[in-house]
């Protein structure tokens, strides 16, 4: 970038009517490693699929990128991205091509390197996706050897408003940090995710530090088994969702919410018979 470009950027940044966004570039690290601190391994992951149905649709592109972070959640090393595509031998929905840019020609004759993907993901202390509830079921199905690894969701597990952001979409969050990128391709999405994780929140802690803290907390899936039919509206308004296969209402709560939720259910829903089930959920089971 020339001196003239830098001057123009400085002038625009200083003007209240403009905001300059910088294009994401591959990076080796965001912070220098401190020899006195331990480190952990994270893997950013993103998938492109033939559709939204985890039972029927399948992965056509898988991208992973390892990174190392210290005890403060600072990213001290970023590895090279690995991207695999998979030819399923079936026609692609034109909507998927429009969304991802992938065509049948891009996939022809290609396959995910399962051994390499399992090795990378198995090395992770935490696997991070920006919508893990979508990505994880597809990955666990395609790579069952890593099905017990701990996952975190940067979209759902963080209170973005509390962290000074609005919205939850990856591109929108990244733009609020001052960057932009070409979305809807797995390799670009994982780089954007690592940039976002490295960003410092208003309290000085990184987004990754906040995410790791949230991920390590135990949560509970509350299954309102055998709840009376006439309680459905009350359950729904409280955030419960219907499990059509198992036929009960459920929601997730934190450790602090567990006892108040039990009290509410027993006084307002069960009223003298039956009781809900509270299933502990760690990062190894979350987002399945």
mmCIF file of C-alpha atoms in Angstrom:
data_model
loop_
_atom_site.group_PDB
_atom_site.id
_atom_site.type_symbol
_atom_site.label_atom_id
_atom_site.label_comp_id
_atom_site.label_asym_id
_atom_site.label_seq_id
_atom_site.Cartn_x
_atom_site.Cartn_y
_atom_site.Cartn_z
ATOM 1 C CA UNK A 1 0.000 0.000 0.000
ATOM 2 C CA UNK A 2 1.413 3.365 -1.019
ATOM 3 C CA UNK A 3 1.859 6.429 1.155
ATOM 4 C CA UNK A 4 -0.920 8.109 -0.835
ATOM 5 C CA UNK A 5 -3.307 5.228 -0.019
ATOM 6 C CA UNK A 6 -2.473 5.463 3.665
ATOM 7 C CA UNK A 7 -3.109 9.202 3.620
ATOM 8 C CA UNK A 8 -6.473 8.737 1.907
ATOM 9 C CA UNK A 9 -7.441 6.049 4.423
ATOM 10 C CA UNK A 10 -6.482 8.280 7.345
ATOM 11 C CA UNK A 11 -8.575 11.126 5.959
ATOM 12 C CA UNK A 12 -11.615 8.913 5.404
ATOM 13 C CA UNK A 13 -11.281 7.300 8.827
ATOM 14 C CA UNK A 14 -11.260 10.727 10.377
ATOM 15 C CA UNK A 15 -14.463 11.761 8.622
ATOM 16 C CA UNK A 16 -17.749 11.054 10.433
ATOM 17 C CA UNK A 17 -19.514 10.044 7.197
ATOM 18 C CA UNK A 18 -17.112 7.263 6.220
ATOM 19 C CA UNK A 19 -15.727 4.019 7.564
ATOM 20 C CA UNK A 20 -12.844 2.211 5.917
ATOM 21 C CA UNK A 21 -12.940 -1.585 5.715
ATOM 22 C CA UNK A 22 -9.772 -3.529 5.009
ATOM 23 C CA UNK A 23 -9.763 -6.797 3.087
ATOM 24 C CA UNK A 24 -8.855 -9.888 5.085
ATOM 25 C CA UNK A 25 -5.453 -11.297 4.201
ATOM 26 C CA UNK A 26 -3.796 -14.556 5.258
ATOM 27 C CA UNK A 27 -1.930 -14.040 8.509
ATOM 28 C CA UNK A 28 0.566 -16.113 10.517
ATOM 29 C CA UNK A 29 -0.363 -14.765 13.973
ATOM 30 C CA UNK A 30 -2.168 -11.942 15.758
ATOM 31 C CA UNK A 31 -0.103 -11.875 18.954
ATOM 32 C CA UNK A 32 3.409 -12.858 19.879
ATOM 33 C CA UNK A 33 3.611 -16.031 21.942
ATOM 34 C CA UNK A 34 4.614 -15.620 25.576
ATOM 35 C CA UNK A 35 7.083 -18.394 26.545
ATOM 36 C CA UNK A 36 5.715 -18.301 30.074
ATOM 37 C CA UNK A 37 2.181 -19.209 29.030
ATOM 38 C CA UNK A 38 0.784 -22.525 27.923
ATOM 39 C CA UNK A 39 -1.076 -22.869 24.660
ATOM 40 C CA UNK A 40 -4.005 -24.764 23.208
ATOM 41 C CA UNK A 41 -5.082 -25.749 19.719
ATOM 42 C CA UNK A 42 -8.234 -24.514 18.031
ATOM 43 C CA UNK A 43 -9.633 -25.390 14.636
ATOM 44 C CA UNK A 44 -11.927 -23.087 12.683
ATOM 45 C CA UNK A 45 -14.300 -25.069 10.488
ATOM 46 C CA UNK A 46 -16.906 -24.409 7.835
ATOM 47 C CA UNK A 47 -18.857 -26.625 5.464
ATOM 48 C CA UNK A 48 -20.857 -26.171 2.300
ATOM 49 C CA UNK A 49 -23.560 -28.757 1.741
ATOM 50 C CA UNK A 50 -26.147 -29.910 -0.785
ATOM 51 C CA UNK A 51 -28.922 -28.539 1.439
ATOM 52 C CA UNK A 52 -30.117 -27.960 4.993
ATOM 53 C CA UNK A 53 -31.370 -31.429 5.966
ATOM 54 C CA UNK A 54 -28.759 -33.115 8.141
ATOM 55 C CA UNK A 55 -30.312 -36.529 7.535
ATOM 56 C CA UNK A 56 -30.397 -36.341 3.738
ATOM 57 C CA UNK A 57 -27.965 -33.680 2.519
ATOM 58 C CA UNK A 58 -24.202 -34.054 2.520
ATOM 59 C CA UNK A 59 -20.987 -32.050 2.574
ATOM 60 C CA UNK A 60 -19.582 -30.852 -0.759
ATOM 61 C CA UNK A 61 -16.855 -28.603 0.684
ATOM 62 C CA UNK A 62 -15.027 -28.832 3.995
ATOM 63 C CA UNK A 63 -12.548 -26.208 5.199
ATOM 64 C CA UNK A 64 -10.474 -26.342 8.372
ATOM 65 C CA UNK A 65 -7.710 -24.127 9.709
ATOM 66 C CA UNK A 66 -5.711 -24.777 12.851
ATOM 67 C CA UNK A 67 -4.625 -22.008 15.166
ATOM 68 C CA UNK A 68 -2.783 -21.852 18.465
ATOM 69 C CA UNK A 69 -3.957 -19.632 21.317
ATOM 70 C CA UNK A 70 -2.630 -18.817 24.762
ATOM 71 C CA UNK A 71 -4.270 -18.784 28.186
ATOM 72 C CA UNK A 72 -5.644 -15.289 27.542
ATOM 73 C CA UNK A 73 -7.327 -16.353 24.326
ATOM 74 C CA UNK A 74 -4.843 -14.555 22.087
ATOM 75 C CA UNK A 75 -4.147 -16.212 18.731
ATOM 76 C CA UNK A 76 -0.392 -16.713 18.567
ATOM 77 C CA UNK A 77 -0.136 -18.896 15.465
ATOM 78 C CA UNK A 78 -2.338 -19.524 12.442
ATOM 79 C CA UNK A 79 -1.814 -22.569 10.270
ATOM 80 C CA UNK A 80 -2.516 -23.013 6.593
ATOM 81 C CA UNK A 81 -6.109 -23.653 5.547
ATOM 82 C CA UNK A 82 -7.046 -27.067 4.227
ATOM 83 C CA UNK A 83 -9.999 -27.250 1.874
ATOM 84 C CA UNK A 84 -11.508 -30.388 0.386
ATOM 85 C CA UNK A 85 -14.393 -30.830 -2.007
ATOM 86 C CA UNK A 86 -16.384 -33.974 -2.566
ATOM 87 C CA UNK A 87 -18.030 -35.307 -5.697
ATOM 88 C CA UNK A 88 -21.231 -37.016 -4.629
ATOM 89 C CA UNK A 89 -22.137 -38.097 -8.138
ATOM 90 C CA UNK A 90 -25.474 -36.287 -8.013
ATOM 91 C CA UNK A 91 -26.707 -33.062 -9.635
ATOM 92 C CA UNK A 92 -26.334 -29.895 -7.575
ATOM 93 C CA UNK A 93 -29.381 -27.781 -6.881
ATOM 94 C CA UNK A 94 -28.917 -24.515 -8.846
ATOM 95 C CA UNK A 95 -29.700 -22.635 -5.634
ATOM 96 C CA UNK A 96 -26.672 -24.244 -3.964
ATOM 97 C CA UNK A 97 -24.473 -23.234 -6.886
ATOM 98 C CA UNK A 98 -25.782 -19.694 -6.649
ATOM 99 C CA UNK A 99 -25.181 -19.612 -2.900
ATOM 100 C CA UNK A 100 -21.736 -21.222 -2.792
ATOM 101 C CA UNK A 101 -20.387 -20.666 -6.290
ATOM 102 C CA UNK A 102 -19.611 -24.374 -6.507
ATOM 103 C CA UNK A 103 -20.530 -26.246 -9.676
ATOM 104 C CA UNK A 104 -20.525 -29.918 -10.591
ATOM 105 C CA UNK A 105 -17.298 -29.233 -12.482
ATOM 106 C CA UNK A 106 -15.631 -27.904 -9.322
ATOM 107 C CA UNK A 107 -16.454 -31.137 -7.507
ATOM 108 C CA UNK A 108 -15.755 -33.619 -10.298
ATOM 109 C CA UNK A 109 -13.487 -36.448 -9.187
ATOM 110 C CA UNK A 110 -12.705 -34.904 -5.802
ATOM 111 C CA UNK A 111 -13.033 -36.386 -2.319
ATOM 112 C CA UNK A 112 -12.410 -35.284 1.252
ATOM 113 C CA UNK A 113 -9.090 -36.569 2.581
ATOM 114 C CA UNK A 114 -10.656 -38.274 5.561
ATOM 115 C CA UNK A 115 -7.382 -39.227 7.269
ATOM 116 C CA UNK A 116 -6.014 -35.677 7.065
ATOM 117 C CA UNK A 117 -9.294 -34.110 8.202
ATOM 118 C CA UNK A 118 -9.565 -36.474 11.192
ATOM 119 C CA UNK A 119 -5.944 -35.801 12.171
ATOM 120 C CA UNK A 120 -6.462 -32.026 12.192
ATOM 121 C CA UNK A 121 -9.788 -32.094 14.006
ATOM 122 C CA UNK A 122 -8.627 -34.705 16.537
ATOM 123 C CA UNK A 123 -5.745 -32.409 17.530
ATOM 124 C CA UNK A 124 -8.111 -29.618 18.566
ATOM 125 C CA UNK A 125 -8.836 -28.616 22.132
ATOM 126 C CA UNK A 126 -11.809 -26.784 20.655
ATOM 127 C CA UNK A 127 -13.465 -26.787 17.229
ATOM 128 C CA UNK A 128 -15.113 -23.454 16.397
ATOM 129 C CA UNK A 129 -17.859 -22.886 13.838
ATOM 130 C CA UNK A 130 -20.038 -19.854 13.260
ATOM 131 C CA UNK A 131 -23.237 -21.907 13.397
ATOM 132 C CA UNK A 132 -22.134 -25.153 14.977
ATOM 133 C CA UNK A 133 -25.711 -26.443 15.172
ATOM 134 C CA UNK A 134 -25.598 -26.640 11.382
ATOM 135 C CA UNK A 135 -21.976 -27.667 10.788
ATOM 136 C CA UNK A 136 -21.478 -30.242 13.532
ATOM 137 C CA UNK A 137 -24.168 -32.766 12.538
ATOM 138 C CA UNK A 138 -22.842 -32.843 8.971
ATOM 139 C CA UNK A 139 -19.222 -33.215 10.125
ATOM 140 C CA UNK A 140 -20.000 -35.882 12.744
ATOM 141 C CA UNK A 141 -21.879 -37.878 10.133
ATOM 142 C CA UNK A 142 -19.112 -37.598 7.527
ATOM 143 C CA UNK A 143 -16.226 -38.035 9.999
ATOM 144 C CA UNK A 144 -17.566 -40.200 12.859
ATOM 145 C CA UNK A 145 -14.059 -40.675 14.275
ATOM 146 C CA UNK A 146 -14.120 -37.116 15.686
ATOM 147 C CA UNK A 147 -17.731 -37.166 16.888
ATOM 148 C CA UNK A 148 -16.726 -36.683 20.547
ATOM 149 C CA UNK A 149 -14.578 -33.580 20.088
ATOM 150 C CA UNK A 150 -15.533 -30.369 21.944
ATOM 151 C CA UNK A 151 -17.225 -27.727 19.783
ATOM 152 C CA UNK A 152 -18.052 -24.066 20.314
ATOM 153 C CA UNK A 153 -20.391 -21.816 18.351
ATOM 154 C CA UNK A 154 -19.245 -18.234 17.908
ATOM 155 C CA UNK A 155 -22.696 -17.258 16.660
ATOM 156 C CA UNK A 156 -24.949 -18.726 19.359
ATOM 157 C CA UNK A 157 -22.851 -18.934 22.530
ATOM 158 C CA UNK A 158 -21.850 -15.271 22.791
ATOM 159 C CA UNK A 159 -23.933 -12.273 23.800
ATOM 160 C CA UNK A 160 -22.899 -10.105 20.874
ATOM 161 C CA UNK A 161 -24.893 -7.105 22.060
ATOM 162 C CA UNK A 162 -23.100 -7.212 25.398
ATOM 163 C CA UNK A 163 -19.786 -7.377 23.507
ATOM 164 C CA UNK A 164 -20.592 -4.164 21.641
ATOM 165 C CA UNK A 165 -21.887 -5.609 18.359
ATOM 166 C CA UNK A 166 -25.253 -5.740 16.662
ATOM 167 C CA UNK A 167 -26.399 -8.767 14.706
ATOM 168 C CA UNK A 168 -24.825 -12.236 14.576
ATOM 169 C CA UNK A 169 -24.010 -12.862 10.898
ATOM 170 C CA UNK A 170 -20.291 -13.484 10.399
ATOM 171 C CA UNK A 171 -19.790 -10.940 7.606
ATOM 172 C CA UNK A 172 -21.677 -8.283 9.569
ATOM 173 C CA UNK A 173 -19.658 -8.902 12.746
ATOM 174 C CA UNK A 174 -16.393 -8.830 10.803
ATOM 175 C CA UNK A 175 -17.366 -5.557 9.128
ATOM 176 C CA UNK A 176 -17.919 -4.004 12.549
ATOM 177 C CA UNK A 177 -14.304 -4.896 13.314
ATOM 178 C CA UNK A 178 -13.190 -3.009 10.193
ATOM 179 C CA UNK A 179 -12.707 -5.848 7.717
ATOM 180 C CA UNK A 180 -14.451 -7.356 4.705
ATOM 181 C CA UNK A 181 -14.119 -10.543 2.701
ATOM 182 C CA UNK A 182 -15.812 -12.539 -0.035
ATOM 183 C CA UNK A 183 -18.292 -14.747 1.774
ATOM 184 C CA UNK A 184 -20.076 -18.046 1.067
ATOM 185 C CA UNK A 185 -16.846 -19.903 0.368
ATOM 186 C CA UNK A 186 -15.582 -22.114 3.136
ATOM 187 C CA UNK A 187 -11.932 -21.025 2.973
ATOM 188 C CA UNK A 188 -12.835 -17.345 3.274
ATOM 189 C CA UNK A 189 -15.314 -18.000 6.069
ATOM 190 C CA UNK A 190 -12.787 -19.748 8.316
ATOM 191 C CA UNK A 191 -10.229 -16.972 7.842
ATOM 192 C CA UNK A 192 -12.910 -14.415 8.719
ATOM 193 C CA UNK A 193 -13.813 -16.458 11.798
ATOM 194 C CA UNK A 194 -10.206 -16.507 13.035
ATOM 195 C CA UNK A 195 -9.955 -12.746 12.519
ATOM 196 C CA UNK A 196 -13.146 -12.294 14.524
ATOM 197 C CA UNK A 197 -11.930 -14.558 17.337
ATOM 198 C CA UNK A 198 -8.715 -12.543 17.584
ATOM 199 C CA UNK A 199 -10.549 -9.230 17.909
ATOM 200 C CA UNK A 200 -10.492 -7.501 21.298
ATOM 201 C CA UNK A 201 -13.812 -6.762 22.986
ATOM 202 C CA UNK A 202 -14.360 -3.457 24.857
ATOM 203 C CA UNK A 203 -13.195 -5.107 28.104
ATOM 204 C CA UNK A 204 -9.791 -5.872 26.547
ATOM 205 C CA UNK A 205 -10.394 -9.619 26.334
ATOM 206 C CA UNK A 206 -10.460 -11.308 22.951
ATOM 207 C CA UNK A 207 -13.638 -12.700 21.457
ATOM 208 C CA UNK A 208 -11.982 -16.124 21.663
ATOM 209 C CA UNK A 209 -11.408 -15.698 25.397
ATOM 210 C CA UNK A 210 -15.107 -14.985 25.912
ATOM 211 C CA UNK A 211 -16.073 -17.934 23.714
ATOM 212 C CA UNK A 212 -13.808 -20.395 25.536
ATOM 213 C CA UNK A 213 -15.277 -19.285 28.869
ATOM 214 C CA UNK A 214 -18.818 -19.833 27.587
ATOM 215 C CA UNK A 215 -17.924 -23.163 26.007
ATOM 216 C CA UNK A 216 -16.491 -24.552 29.240
ATOM 217 C CA UNK A 217 -19.675 -23.858 31.175
ATOM 218 C CA UNK A 218 -22.041 -26.761 31.667
ATOM 219 C CA UNK A 219 -25.508 -26.274 30.215
ATOM 220 C CA UNK A 220 -28.615 -28.415 30.473
ATOM 221 C CA UNK A 221 -31.173 -29.610 27.983
ATOM 222 C CA UNK A 222 -34.534 -29.482 29.688
ATOM 223 C CA UNK A 223 -36.939 -32.059 28.302
ATOM 224 C CA UNK A 224 -40.520 -31.336 29.323
ATOM 225 C CA UNK A 225 -41.500 -34.988 28.954
ATOM 226 C CA UNK A 226 -45.207 -35.763 29.309
ATOM 227 C CA UNK A 227 -46.086 -32.104 29.799
ATOM 228 C CA UNK A 228 -49.859 -31.589 29.456
ATOM 229 C CA UNK A 229 -51.093 -30.628 26.019
ATOM 230 C CA UNK A 230 -52.646 -27.387 27.216
ATOM 231 C CA UNK A 231 -49.198 -26.185 28.400
ATOM 232 C CA UNK A 232 -47.790 -25.938 24.873
ATOM 233 C CA UNK A 233 -48.377 -22.190 24.489
ATOM 234 C CA UNK A 234 -46.721 -21.423 27.822
ATOM 235 C CA UNK A 235 -43.752 -23.620 26.952
ATOM 236 C CA UNK A 236 -43.418 -22.105 23.505
ATOM 237 C CA UNK A 237 -43.535 -18.546 24.833
ATOM 238 C CA UNK A 238 -40.744 -19.429 27.281
ATOM 239 C CA UNK A 239 -38.465 -20.562 24.454
ATOM 240 C CA UNK A 240 -39.177 -24.298 24.353
ATOM 241 C CA UNK A 241 -39.027 -26.056 20.987
ATOM 242 C CA UNK A 242 -40.925 -29.132 19.857
ATOM 243 C CA UNK A 243 -39.011 -32.356 19.221
ATOM 244 C CA UNK A 244 -41.278 -33.994 16.651
ATOM 245 C CA UNK A 245 -39.432 -37.321 16.700
ATOM 246 C CA UNK A 246 -39.413 -37.782 20.484
ATOM 247 C CA UNK A 247 -42.618 -35.765 20.994
ATOM 248 C CA UNK A 248 -41.701 -33.429 23.819
ATOM 249 C CA UNK A 249 -40.890 -29.751 24.313
ATOM 250 C CA UNK A 250 -37.295 -28.824 25.183
ATOM 251 C CA UNK A 251 -34.931 -25.903 25.687
ATOM 252 C CA UNK A 252 -31.367 -25.293 26.858
ATOM 253 C CA UNK A 253 -30.566 -23.493 30.108
ATOM 254 C CA UNK A 254 -27.413 -22.468 31.954
ATOM 255 C CA UNK A 255 -26.284 -23.740 35.328
ATOM 256 C CA UNK A 256 -27.696 -20.592 36.977
ATOM 257 C CA UNK A 257 -31.048 -21.064 35.236
ATOM 258 C CA UNK A 258 -31.454 -24.740 36.095
ATOM 259 C CA UNK A 259 -33.158 -24.499 39.486
ATOM 260 C CA UNK A 260 -35.399 -21.522 38.591
ATOM 261 C CA UNK A 261 -36.479 -23.431 35.483
ATOM 262 C CA UNK A 262 -37.237 -26.551 37.495
ATOM 263 C CA UNK A 263 -39.275 -24.478 39.949
ATOM 264 C CA UNK A 264 -41.278 -22.866 37.133
ATOM 265 C CA UNK A 265 -41.979 -26.189 35.441
ATOM 266 C CA UNK A 266 -43.101 -27.897 38.627
ATOM 267 C CA UNK A 267 -45.396 -25.013 39.650
ATOM 268 C CA UNK A 268 -46.753 -23.901 36.259
ATOM 269 C CA UNK A 269 -46.590 -26.973 33.999
ATOM 270 C CA UNK A 270 -46.633 -30.255 35.903
ATOM 271 C CA UNK A 271 -48.723 -29.095 38.879
ATOM 272 C CA UNK A 272 -48.548 -32.217 40.962
ATOM 273 C CA UNK A 273 -47.582 -35.033 38.591
ATOM 274 C CA UNK A 274 -44.539 -35.936 36.517
ATOM 275 C CA UNK A 275 -41.339 -33.992 36.249
ATOM 276 C CA UNK A 276 -38.947 -32.714 33.558
ATOM 277 C CA UNK A 277 -35.586 -34.256 32.694
ATOM 278 C CA UNK A 278 -32.417 -32.147 32.946
ATOM 279 C CA UNK A 279 -29.643 -33.540 30.724
ATOM 280 C CA UNK A 280 -26.135 -32.107 31.353
ATOM 281 C CA UNK A 281 -24.462 -30.894 28.168
ATOM 282 C CA UNK A 282 -20.746 -30.154 27.786
ATOM 283 C CA UNK A 283 -18.881 -28.872 24.725
ATOM 284 C CA UNK A 284 -18.461 -32.496 23.639
ATOM 285 C CA UNK A 285 -22.228 -32.971 23.262
ATOM 286 C CA UNK A 286 -23.335 -29.433 22.447
ATOM 287 C CA UNK A 287 -24.697 -28.480 18.989
ATOM 288 C CA UNK A 288 -25.324 -32.057 17.851
#
